[in-house]
Short mmCIF file of C-alpha atoms in Angstrom, two decimals:
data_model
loop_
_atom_site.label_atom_id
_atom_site.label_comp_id
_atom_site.label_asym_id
_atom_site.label_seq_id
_atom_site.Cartn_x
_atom_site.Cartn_y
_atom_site.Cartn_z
CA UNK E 421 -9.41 10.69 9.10
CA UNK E 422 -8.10 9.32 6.00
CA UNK E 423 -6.05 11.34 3.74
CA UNK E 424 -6.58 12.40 -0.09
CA UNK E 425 -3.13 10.67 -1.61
CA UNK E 426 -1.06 12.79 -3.66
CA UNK E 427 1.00 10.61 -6.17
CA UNK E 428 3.32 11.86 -8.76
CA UNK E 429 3.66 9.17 -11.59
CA UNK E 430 6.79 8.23 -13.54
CA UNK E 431 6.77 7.23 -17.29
CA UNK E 432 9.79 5.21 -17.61
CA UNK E 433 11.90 4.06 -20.22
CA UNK E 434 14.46 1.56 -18.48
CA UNK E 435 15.74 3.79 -16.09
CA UNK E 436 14.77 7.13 -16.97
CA UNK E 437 11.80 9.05 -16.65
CA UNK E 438 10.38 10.68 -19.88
CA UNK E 439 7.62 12.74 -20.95
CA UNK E 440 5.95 12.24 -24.45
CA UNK E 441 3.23 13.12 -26.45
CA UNK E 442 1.71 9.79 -28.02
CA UNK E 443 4.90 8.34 -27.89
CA UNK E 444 6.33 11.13 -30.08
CA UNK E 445 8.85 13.61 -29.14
CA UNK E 446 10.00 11.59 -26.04
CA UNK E 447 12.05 14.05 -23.91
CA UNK E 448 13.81 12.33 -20.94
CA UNK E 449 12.90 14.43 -17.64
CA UNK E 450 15.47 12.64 -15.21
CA UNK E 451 16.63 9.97 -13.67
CA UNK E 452 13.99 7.47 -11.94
CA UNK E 453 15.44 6.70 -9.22
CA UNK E 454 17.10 10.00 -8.14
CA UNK E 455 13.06 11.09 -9.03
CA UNK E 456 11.54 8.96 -6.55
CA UNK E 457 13.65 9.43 -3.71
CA UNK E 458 12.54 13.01 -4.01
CA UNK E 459 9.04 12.68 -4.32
CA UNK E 460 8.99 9.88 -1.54
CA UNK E 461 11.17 12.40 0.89
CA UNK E 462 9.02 15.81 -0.21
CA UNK E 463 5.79 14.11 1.15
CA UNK E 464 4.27 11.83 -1.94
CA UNK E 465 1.81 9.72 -0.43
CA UNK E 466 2.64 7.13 -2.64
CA UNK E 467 4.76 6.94 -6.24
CA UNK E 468 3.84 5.56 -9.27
CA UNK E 469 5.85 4.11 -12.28
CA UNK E 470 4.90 2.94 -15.82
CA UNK E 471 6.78 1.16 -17.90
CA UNK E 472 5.93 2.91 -21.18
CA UNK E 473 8.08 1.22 -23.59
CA UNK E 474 7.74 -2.75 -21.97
CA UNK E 475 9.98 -4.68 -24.67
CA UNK E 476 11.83 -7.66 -23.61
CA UNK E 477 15.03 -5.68 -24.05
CA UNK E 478 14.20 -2.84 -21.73
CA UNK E 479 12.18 -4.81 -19.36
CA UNK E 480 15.56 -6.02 -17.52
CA UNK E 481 16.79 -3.13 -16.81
CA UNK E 482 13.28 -1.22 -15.82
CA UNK E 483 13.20 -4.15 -12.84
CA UNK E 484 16.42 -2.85 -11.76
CA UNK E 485 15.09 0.36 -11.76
CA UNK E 486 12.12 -0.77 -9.69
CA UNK E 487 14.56 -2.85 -7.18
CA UNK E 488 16.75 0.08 -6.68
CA UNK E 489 13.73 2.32 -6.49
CA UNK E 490 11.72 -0.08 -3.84
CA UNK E 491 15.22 0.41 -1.91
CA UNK E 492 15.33 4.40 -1.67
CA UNK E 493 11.85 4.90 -0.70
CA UNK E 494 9.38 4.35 2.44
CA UNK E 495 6.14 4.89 0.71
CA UNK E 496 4.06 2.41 -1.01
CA UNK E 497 5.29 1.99 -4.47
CA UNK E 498 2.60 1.13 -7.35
CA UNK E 499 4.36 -0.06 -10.88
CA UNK E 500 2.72 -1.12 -14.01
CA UNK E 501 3.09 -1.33 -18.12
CA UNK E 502 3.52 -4.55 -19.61
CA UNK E 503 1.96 -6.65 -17.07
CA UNK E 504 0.63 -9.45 -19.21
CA UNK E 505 0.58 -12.53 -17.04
CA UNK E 506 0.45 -13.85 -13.29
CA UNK E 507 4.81 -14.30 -13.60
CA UNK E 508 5.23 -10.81 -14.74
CA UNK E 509 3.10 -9.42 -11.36
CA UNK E 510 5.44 -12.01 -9.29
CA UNK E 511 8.59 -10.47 -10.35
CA UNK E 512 7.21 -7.05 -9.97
CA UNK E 513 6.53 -7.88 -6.32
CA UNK E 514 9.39 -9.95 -5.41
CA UNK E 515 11.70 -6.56 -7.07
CA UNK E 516 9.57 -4.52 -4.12
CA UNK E 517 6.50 -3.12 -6.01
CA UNK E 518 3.52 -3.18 -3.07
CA UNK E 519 0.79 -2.99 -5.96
CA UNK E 520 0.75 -3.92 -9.42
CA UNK E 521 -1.49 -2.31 -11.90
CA UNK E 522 -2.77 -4.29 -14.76
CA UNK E 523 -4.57 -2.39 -17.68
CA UNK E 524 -4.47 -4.15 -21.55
CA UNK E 525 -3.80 -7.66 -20.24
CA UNK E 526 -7.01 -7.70 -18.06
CA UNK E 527 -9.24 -6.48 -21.35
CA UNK E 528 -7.60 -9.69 -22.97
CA UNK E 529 -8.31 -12.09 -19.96
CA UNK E 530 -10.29 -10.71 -17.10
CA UNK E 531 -9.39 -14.05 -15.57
CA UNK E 532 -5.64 -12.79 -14.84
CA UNK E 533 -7.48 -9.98 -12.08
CA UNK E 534 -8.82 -13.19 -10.44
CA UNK E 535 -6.24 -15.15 -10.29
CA UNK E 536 -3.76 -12.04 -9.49
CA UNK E 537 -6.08 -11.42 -6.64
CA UNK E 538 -6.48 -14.53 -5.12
CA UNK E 539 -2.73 -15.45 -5.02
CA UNK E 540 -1.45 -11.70 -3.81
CA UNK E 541 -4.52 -10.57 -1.82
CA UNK E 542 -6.58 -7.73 -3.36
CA UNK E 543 -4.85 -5.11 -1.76
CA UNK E 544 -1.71 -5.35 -4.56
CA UNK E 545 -4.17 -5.87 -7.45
CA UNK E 546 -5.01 -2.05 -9.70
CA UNK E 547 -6.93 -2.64 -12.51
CA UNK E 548 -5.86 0.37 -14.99
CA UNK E 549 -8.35 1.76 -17.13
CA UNK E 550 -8.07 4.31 -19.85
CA UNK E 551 -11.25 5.22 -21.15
CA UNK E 552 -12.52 8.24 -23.43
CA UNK E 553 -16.09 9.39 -25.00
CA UNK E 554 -17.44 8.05 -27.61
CA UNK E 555 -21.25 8.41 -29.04
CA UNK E 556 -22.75 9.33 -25.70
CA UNK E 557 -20.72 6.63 -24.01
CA UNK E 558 -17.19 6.32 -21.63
CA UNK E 559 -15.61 3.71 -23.58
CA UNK E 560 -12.31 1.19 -22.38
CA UNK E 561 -9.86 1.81 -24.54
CA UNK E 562 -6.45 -0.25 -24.47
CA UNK E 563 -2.55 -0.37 -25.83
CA UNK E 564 -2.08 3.60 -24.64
CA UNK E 565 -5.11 4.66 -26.32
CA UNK E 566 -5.26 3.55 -29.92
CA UNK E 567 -7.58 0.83 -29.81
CA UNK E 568 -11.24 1.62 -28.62
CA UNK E 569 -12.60 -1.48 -26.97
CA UNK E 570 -16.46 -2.56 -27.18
CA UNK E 571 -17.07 -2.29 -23.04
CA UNK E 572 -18.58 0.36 -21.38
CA UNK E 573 -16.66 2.41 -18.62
CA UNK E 574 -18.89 1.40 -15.75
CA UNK E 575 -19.82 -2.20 -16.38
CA UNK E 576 -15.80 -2.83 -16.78
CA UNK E 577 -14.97 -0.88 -13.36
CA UNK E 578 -17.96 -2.95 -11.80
CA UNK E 579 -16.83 -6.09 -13.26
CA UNK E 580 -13.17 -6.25 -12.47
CA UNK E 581 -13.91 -5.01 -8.40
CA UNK E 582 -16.08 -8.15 -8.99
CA UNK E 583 -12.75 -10.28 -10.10
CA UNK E 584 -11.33 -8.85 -7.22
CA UNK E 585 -9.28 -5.51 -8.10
CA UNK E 586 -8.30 -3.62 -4.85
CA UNK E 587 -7.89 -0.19 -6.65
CA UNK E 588 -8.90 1.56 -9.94
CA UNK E 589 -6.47 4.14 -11.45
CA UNK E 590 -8.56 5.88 -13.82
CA UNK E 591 -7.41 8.03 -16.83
CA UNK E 592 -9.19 9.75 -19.01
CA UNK E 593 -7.81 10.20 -22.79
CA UNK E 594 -9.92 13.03 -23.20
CA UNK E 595 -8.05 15.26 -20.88
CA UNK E 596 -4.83 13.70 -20.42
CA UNK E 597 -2.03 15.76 -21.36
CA UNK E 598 -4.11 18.98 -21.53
CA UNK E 599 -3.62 20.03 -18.23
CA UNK E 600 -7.26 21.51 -17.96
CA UNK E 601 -7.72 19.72 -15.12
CA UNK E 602 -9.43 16.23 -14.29
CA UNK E 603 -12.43 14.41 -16.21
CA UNK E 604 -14.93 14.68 -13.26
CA UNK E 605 -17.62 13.72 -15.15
CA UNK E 606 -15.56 10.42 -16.16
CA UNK E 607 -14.67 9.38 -12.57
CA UNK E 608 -17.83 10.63 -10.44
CA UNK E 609 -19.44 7.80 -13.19
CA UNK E 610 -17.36 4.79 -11.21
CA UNK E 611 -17.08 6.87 -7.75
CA UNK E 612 -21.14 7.05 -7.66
CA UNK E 613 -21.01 3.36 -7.91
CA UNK E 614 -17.61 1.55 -7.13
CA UNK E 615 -16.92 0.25 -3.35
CA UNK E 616 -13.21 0.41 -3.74
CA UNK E 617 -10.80 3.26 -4.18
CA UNK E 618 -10.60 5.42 -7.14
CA UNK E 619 -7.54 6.99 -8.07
CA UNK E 620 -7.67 10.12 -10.29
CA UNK E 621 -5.42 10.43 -13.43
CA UNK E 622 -4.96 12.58 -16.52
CA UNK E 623 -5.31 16.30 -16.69
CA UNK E 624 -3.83 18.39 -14.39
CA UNK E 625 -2.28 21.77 -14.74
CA UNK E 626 -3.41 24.00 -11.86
CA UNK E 627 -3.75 23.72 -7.92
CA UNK E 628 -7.46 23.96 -8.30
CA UNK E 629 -7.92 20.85 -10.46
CA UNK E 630 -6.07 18.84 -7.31
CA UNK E 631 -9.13 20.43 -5.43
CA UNK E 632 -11.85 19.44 -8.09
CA UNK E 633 -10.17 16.19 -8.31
CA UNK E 634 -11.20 15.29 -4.43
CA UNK E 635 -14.47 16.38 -5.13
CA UNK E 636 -14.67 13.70 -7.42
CA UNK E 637 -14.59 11.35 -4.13
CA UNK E 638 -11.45 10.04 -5.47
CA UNK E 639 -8.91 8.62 -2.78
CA UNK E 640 -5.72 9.12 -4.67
CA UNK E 641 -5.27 12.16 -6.97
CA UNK E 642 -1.80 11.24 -9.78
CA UNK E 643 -0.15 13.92 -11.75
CA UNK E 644 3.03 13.97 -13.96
CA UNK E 645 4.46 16.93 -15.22
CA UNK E 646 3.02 19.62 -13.11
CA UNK E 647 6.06 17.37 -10.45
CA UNK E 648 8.59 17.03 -13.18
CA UNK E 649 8.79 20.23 -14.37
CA UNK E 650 8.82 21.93 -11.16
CA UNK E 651 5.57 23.86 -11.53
CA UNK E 652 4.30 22.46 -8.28
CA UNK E 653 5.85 20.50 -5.29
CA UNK E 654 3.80 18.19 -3.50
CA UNK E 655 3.83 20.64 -0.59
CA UNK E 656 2.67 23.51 -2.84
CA UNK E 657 0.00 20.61 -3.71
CA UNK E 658 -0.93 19.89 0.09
CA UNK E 659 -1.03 23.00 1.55
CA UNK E 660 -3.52 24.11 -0.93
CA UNK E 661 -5.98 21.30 -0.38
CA UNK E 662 -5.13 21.47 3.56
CA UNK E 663 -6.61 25.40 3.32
CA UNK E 664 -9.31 24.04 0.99
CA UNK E 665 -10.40 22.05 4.02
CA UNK E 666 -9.45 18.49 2.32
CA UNK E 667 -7.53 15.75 4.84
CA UNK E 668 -4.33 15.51 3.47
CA UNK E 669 -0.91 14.62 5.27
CA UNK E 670 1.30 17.59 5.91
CA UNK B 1321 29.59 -8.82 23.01
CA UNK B 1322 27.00 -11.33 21.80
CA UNK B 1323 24.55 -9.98 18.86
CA UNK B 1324 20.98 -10.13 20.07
CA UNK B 1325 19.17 -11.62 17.02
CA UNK B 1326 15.84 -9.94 15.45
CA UNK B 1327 13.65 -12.38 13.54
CA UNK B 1328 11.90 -11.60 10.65
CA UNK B 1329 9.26 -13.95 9.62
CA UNK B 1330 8.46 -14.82 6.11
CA UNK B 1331 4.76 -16.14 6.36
CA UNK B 1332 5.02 -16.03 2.46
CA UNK B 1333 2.09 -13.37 2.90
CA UNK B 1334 3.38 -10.63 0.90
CA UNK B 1335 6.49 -8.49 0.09
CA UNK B 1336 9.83 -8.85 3.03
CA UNK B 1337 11.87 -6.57 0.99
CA UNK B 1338 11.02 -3.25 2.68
CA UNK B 1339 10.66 -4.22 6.34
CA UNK B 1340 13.89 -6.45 5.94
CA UNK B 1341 15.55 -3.01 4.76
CA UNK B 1342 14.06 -1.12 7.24
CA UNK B 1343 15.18 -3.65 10.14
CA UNK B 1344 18.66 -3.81 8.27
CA UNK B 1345 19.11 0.73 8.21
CA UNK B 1346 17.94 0.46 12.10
CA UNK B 1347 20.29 -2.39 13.74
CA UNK B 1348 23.71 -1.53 11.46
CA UNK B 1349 26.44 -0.90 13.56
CA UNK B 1350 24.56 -1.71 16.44
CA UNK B 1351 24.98 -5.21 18.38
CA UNK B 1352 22.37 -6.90 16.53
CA UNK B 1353 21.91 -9.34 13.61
CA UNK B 1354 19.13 -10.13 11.44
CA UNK B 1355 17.38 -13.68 10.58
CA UNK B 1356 14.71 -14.62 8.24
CA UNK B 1357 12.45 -17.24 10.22
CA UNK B 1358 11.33 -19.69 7.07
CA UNK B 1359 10.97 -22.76 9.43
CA UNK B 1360 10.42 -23.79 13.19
CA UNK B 1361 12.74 -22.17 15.05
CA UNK B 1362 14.20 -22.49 18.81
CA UNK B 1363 11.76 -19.78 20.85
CA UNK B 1364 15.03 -18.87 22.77
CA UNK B 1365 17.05 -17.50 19.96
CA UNK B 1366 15.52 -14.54 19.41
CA UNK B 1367 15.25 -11.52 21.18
CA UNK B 1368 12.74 -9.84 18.87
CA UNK B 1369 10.30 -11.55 16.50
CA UNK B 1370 8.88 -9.31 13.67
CA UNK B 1371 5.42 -10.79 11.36
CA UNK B 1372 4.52 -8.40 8.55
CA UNK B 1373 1.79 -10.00 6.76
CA UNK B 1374 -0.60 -8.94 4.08
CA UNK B 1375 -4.02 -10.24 2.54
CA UNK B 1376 -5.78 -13.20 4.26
CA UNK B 1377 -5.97 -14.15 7.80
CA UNK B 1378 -6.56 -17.89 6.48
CA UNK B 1379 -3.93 -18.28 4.14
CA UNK B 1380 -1.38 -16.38 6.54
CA UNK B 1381 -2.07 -18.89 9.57
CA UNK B 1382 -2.33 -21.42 7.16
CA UNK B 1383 1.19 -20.71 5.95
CA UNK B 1384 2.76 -20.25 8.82
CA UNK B 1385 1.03 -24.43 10.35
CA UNK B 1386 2.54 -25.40 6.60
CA UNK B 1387 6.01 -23.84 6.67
CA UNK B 1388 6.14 -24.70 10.98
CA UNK B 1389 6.41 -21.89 12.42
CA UNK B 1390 3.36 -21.51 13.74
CA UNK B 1391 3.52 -23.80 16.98
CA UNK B 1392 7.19 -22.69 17.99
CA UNK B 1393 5.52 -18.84 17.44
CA UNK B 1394 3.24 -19.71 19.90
CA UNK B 1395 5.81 -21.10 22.28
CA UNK B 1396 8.01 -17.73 21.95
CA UNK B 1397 4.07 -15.63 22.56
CA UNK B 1398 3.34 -17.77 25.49
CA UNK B 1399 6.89 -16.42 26.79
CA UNK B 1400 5.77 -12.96 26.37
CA UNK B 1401 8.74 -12.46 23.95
CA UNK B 1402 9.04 -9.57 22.24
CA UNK B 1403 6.67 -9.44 19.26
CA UNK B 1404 6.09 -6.60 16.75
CA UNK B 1405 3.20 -8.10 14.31
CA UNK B 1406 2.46 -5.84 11.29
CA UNK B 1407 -1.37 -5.99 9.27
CA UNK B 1408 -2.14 -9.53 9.26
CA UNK B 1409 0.57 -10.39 11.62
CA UNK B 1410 -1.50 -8.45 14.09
CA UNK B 1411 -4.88 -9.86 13.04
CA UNK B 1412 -3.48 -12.91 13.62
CA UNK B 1413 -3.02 -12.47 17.51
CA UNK B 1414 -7.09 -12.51 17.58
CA UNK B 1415 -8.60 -15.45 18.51
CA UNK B 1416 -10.74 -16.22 15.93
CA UNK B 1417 -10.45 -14.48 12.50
CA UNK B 1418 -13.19 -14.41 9.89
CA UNK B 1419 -11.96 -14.07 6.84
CA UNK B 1420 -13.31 -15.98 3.78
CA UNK B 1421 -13.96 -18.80 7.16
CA UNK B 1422 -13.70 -19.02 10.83
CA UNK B 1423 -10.16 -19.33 11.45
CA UNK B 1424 -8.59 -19.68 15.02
CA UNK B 1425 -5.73 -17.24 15.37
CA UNK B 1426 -3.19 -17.47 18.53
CA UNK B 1427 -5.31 -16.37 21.04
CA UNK B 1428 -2.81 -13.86 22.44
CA UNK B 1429 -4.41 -10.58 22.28
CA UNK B 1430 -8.73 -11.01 23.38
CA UNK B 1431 -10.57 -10.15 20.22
CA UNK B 1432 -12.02 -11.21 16.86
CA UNK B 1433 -11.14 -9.88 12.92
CA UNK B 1434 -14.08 -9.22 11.05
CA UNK B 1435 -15.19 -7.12 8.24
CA UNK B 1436 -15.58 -3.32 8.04
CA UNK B 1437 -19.48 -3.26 8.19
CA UNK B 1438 -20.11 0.57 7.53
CA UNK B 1439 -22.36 0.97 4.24
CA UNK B 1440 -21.00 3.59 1.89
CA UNK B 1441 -17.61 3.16 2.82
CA UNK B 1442 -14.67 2.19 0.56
CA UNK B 1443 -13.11 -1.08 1.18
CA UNK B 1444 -10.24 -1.31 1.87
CA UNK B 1445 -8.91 1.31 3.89
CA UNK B 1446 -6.19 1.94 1.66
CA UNK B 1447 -3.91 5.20 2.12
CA UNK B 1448 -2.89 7.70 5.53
CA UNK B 1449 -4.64 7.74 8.47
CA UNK B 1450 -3.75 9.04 11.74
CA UNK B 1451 -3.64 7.68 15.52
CA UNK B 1452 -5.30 8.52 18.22
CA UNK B 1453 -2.84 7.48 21.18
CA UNK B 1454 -4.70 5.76 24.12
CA UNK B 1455 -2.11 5.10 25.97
CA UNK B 1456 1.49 5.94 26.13
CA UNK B 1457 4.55 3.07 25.96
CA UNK B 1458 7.77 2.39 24.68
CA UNK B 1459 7.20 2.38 21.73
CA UNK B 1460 4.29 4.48 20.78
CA UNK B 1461 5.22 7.91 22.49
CA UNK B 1462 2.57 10.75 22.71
CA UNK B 1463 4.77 12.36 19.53
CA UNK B 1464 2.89 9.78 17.76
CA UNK B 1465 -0.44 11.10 18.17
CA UNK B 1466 -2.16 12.95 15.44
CA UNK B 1467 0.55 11.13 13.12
CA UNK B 1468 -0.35 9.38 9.50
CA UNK B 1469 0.51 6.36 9.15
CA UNK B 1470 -0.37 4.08 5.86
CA UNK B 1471 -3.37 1.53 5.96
CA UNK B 1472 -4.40 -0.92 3.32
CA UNK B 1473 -6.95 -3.35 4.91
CA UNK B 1474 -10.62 -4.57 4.63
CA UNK B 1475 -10.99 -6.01 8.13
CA UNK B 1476 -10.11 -4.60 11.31
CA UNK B 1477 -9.70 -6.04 15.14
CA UNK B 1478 -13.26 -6.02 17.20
CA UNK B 1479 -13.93 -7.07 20.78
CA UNK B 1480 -10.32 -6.28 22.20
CA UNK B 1481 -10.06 -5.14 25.31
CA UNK B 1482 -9.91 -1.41 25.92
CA UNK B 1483 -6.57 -2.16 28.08
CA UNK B 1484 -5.15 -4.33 25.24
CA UNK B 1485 -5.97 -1.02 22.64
CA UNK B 1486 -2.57 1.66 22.54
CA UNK B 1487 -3.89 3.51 19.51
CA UNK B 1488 -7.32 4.09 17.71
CA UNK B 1489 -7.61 5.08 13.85
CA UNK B 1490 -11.23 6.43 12.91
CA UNK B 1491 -12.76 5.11 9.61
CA UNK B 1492 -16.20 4.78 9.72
CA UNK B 1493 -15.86 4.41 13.46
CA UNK B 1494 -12.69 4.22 15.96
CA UNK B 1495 -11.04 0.93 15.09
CA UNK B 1496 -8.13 -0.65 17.26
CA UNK B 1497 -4.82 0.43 15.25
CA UNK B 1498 -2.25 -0.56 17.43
CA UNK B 1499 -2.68 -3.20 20.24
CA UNK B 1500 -0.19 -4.76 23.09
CA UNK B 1501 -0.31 -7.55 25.85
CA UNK B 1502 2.99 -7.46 27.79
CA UNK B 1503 5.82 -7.74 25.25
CA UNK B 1504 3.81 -8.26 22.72
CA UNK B 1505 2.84 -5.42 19.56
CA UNK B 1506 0.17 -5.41 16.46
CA UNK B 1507 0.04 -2.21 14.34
CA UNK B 1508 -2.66 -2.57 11.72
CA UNK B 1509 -0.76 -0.02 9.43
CA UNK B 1510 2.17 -0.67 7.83
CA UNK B 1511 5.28 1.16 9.87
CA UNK B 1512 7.39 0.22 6.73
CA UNK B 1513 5.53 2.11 4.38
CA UNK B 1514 4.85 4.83 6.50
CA UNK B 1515 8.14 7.16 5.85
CA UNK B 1516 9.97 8.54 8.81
CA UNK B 1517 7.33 7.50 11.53
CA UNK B 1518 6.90 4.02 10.28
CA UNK B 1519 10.21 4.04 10.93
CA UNK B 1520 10.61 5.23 14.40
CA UNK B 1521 8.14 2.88 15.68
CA UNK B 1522 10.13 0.44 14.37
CA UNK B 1523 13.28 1.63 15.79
CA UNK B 1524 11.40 1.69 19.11
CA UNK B 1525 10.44 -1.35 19.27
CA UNK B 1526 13.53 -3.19 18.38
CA UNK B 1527 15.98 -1.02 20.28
CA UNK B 1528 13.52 0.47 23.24
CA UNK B 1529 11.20 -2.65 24.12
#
């Protein structure tokens, strides 16, 4: 049977991984590669890593990061932020990423999924989307959140799987960072209707949100600071769900 | 002592890095060296051939007719040389393949690659599944049953023989996971992304087949 994936994500800033609010009060939480070696050897399913601050200065040494990172680690490895063209995926694979998520740059040209998918195969291809409510409405919104776009949550997730996304890592601004647990309502609104995997982001603070989070019929479930902070391990994580009666691997 | 040489093929079909690294933790300080096949190659060299490949069936056996390799492959499979083939480097041991079009494959291991044709699934089978062992070998003890293993794939081998099948993986229905005609392996998972039993059926293979 196949398993609910547990991913802890890292926002990183060259080669450390930080936690901020907005992008104020950055506070570094450790080192990213040290990070990921521990998540990939306490039982993540798969890791996750954002470039949060993508300037051409710090972009060098965050693909170090990733190349060092790609060599500790034996789990599939998903990296992201500041992907804005087909070279910038390229280098991101040939430094060891297995999937590279794409989230402003495919608002600005949808065509980049397509062509992203038809030269590395679906299967490395995550369309990011950050969405949040507005008038009645999930809404895309892009550049971390401060610009609200015009498209609709579900004609956007529908669209891109048509381009030829192999994953959707959804996050909800709406409950990101307050740790009361995942937007269900959000991501059953692509689950009811997408064919290819959902992965679950923004939100979580407690065990039982991991649980409530599966019950969205997402595949993947990411969290961030409930990992970093040593709240939860990913065991803690698993053997809750596995009691819960959800397939994870243990 | 002469190194026994494992080849690594480079079908330009997706990411090297990790199985290379994984081949390279497993043969160090043991009597074996490590090449990267880019080009036809002498079937006689090698004592192990290893094809990870992901995305299409098409473009990977197209790759492999453009870059050579694919008739002196063929000439090391008729041998019944030791062959580990990983995703789409197992797909490709199928006859026939269809993917995007009907694609011949090498005809090693009886079968055909099609689609996942289950409504209401999600495609592709991405994440940990586990294996149902069939039959015991070398390299795919009993230990391994029950055991997750990482998937990302949309089609899956039909038609194979039930004596060609090691290993099963349900999703949507029982689906051949890992297959093997004399010396010769697919795994549909990824053994390089699949942490410390990935790795031991890689380690099996090179050093117990």
């Amino acid at each position: 049977m196949l398993k609910t994936r547990i991913i802890p994500c890292l926002d990183v800033i060259k080669n450390k991984v930080v936690k901020g609010v907005n992008f104020k009060n950055i506070k570094v939480m450790g080192n990213a590669i040290e990070m990921a070696k521990f998540y990939s050897e306490t039982g993540a399913d798969e890791l996750c890593m954002l470039d949060i601050n993508a300037s051409y200065q710090n972009r060098k040494t965050f693909i170090k990061t990733v190349e060092s990172i790609a060599k500790v680690i034996n789990i599939p490895l998903t990296v992201g932020g500041g992907v804005s063209d087909l070279s910038d995926i390229t280098n991101l694979l040939n430094a060891g990423a297995d999937k590279v998520s794409i989230n402003s740059a495919a608002v600005k040209k949808p065509n980049l999924v397509k062509k992203a998918s038809l030269v590395h195969g679906s299967q490395c291809i995550v369309v990011a989307i950050d969405a949040k409510r507005l008038k009645g409405n999930f809404r895309v919104v892009i550049k971390g959140g401060r610009e609200v776009t015009t498209k609709k949550l579900i004609n956007w997730a529908l669209f891109v799987q048509r381009l030829g996304a192999g994953e959707i890592l959804l996050t909800s601004m709406d409950t990101d960072g307050v740790q009361e647990g995942f937007d269900a309502e959000m991501l059953r609104s692509i689950t009811a209707k997408l064919t290819i995997p959902v992965i679950a982001s923004g939100g979580v603070g407690k065990l039982e949100h991991f649980y409530k989070g599966h019950q969205t019929k997402s595949t993947g479930l990411l969290a961030a600071s409930v990992f970093h902070s040593g709240k939860y391990t990913i065991k803690q994580v698993k053997r809750f769900l596995d009691k819960k009666g959800v397939p994870v691997r243990i | 002592m002469k190194k026994k040489i494992i080849g690594l093929v480079d079908g330009q079909s997706g990411n090297i890095g990790s199985i290379k690294k994984a081949i390279k933790d497993i043969i160090r300080k043991k009597p074996y060296q490590l090449k990267i096949i880019q080009s036809q190659f002498d079937p006689n060299q090698f004592s192990k051939i290893i094809l990870p490949g992901q995305g299409a069936y098409t473009t990977l056996v197209s790759n492999l007719k453009k870059l050579k390799i694919y008739n002196s492959l063929k000439i090391y499979l008729k041998n019944n040389f030791p062959y580990l083939g990983i995703c789409v480097g197992m797909q490709i041991l199928s006859d026939v393949g269809y993917e995007d079009k009907a694609t011949k494959g090498l005809g090693i291991v009886h079968g055909e690659v099609k689609k996942f044709e289950k409504k209401n699934l999600i495609i592709p089978h991405m994440g940990w599944n586990s294996l149902k062992v069939n039959k015991e070998d070398k390299i795919l003890t009993p230990a391994f049953n029950e055991k997750d293993f990482y998937f990302v794939h949309s089609y899956i081998f039909q038609e194979a023989k039930r004596s060609d099948v090691l290993a099963t993986t349900k999703y949507g229905k029982n689906f051949p996971s890992v297959v093997k005609k004399g010396n010769i392996y697919g795994v549909q998972f990824h053994p390089e992304k699949s942490h410390k039993n990935g790795l031991k059926l890689i380690k099996n293979f090179i050093l117990n087949s």
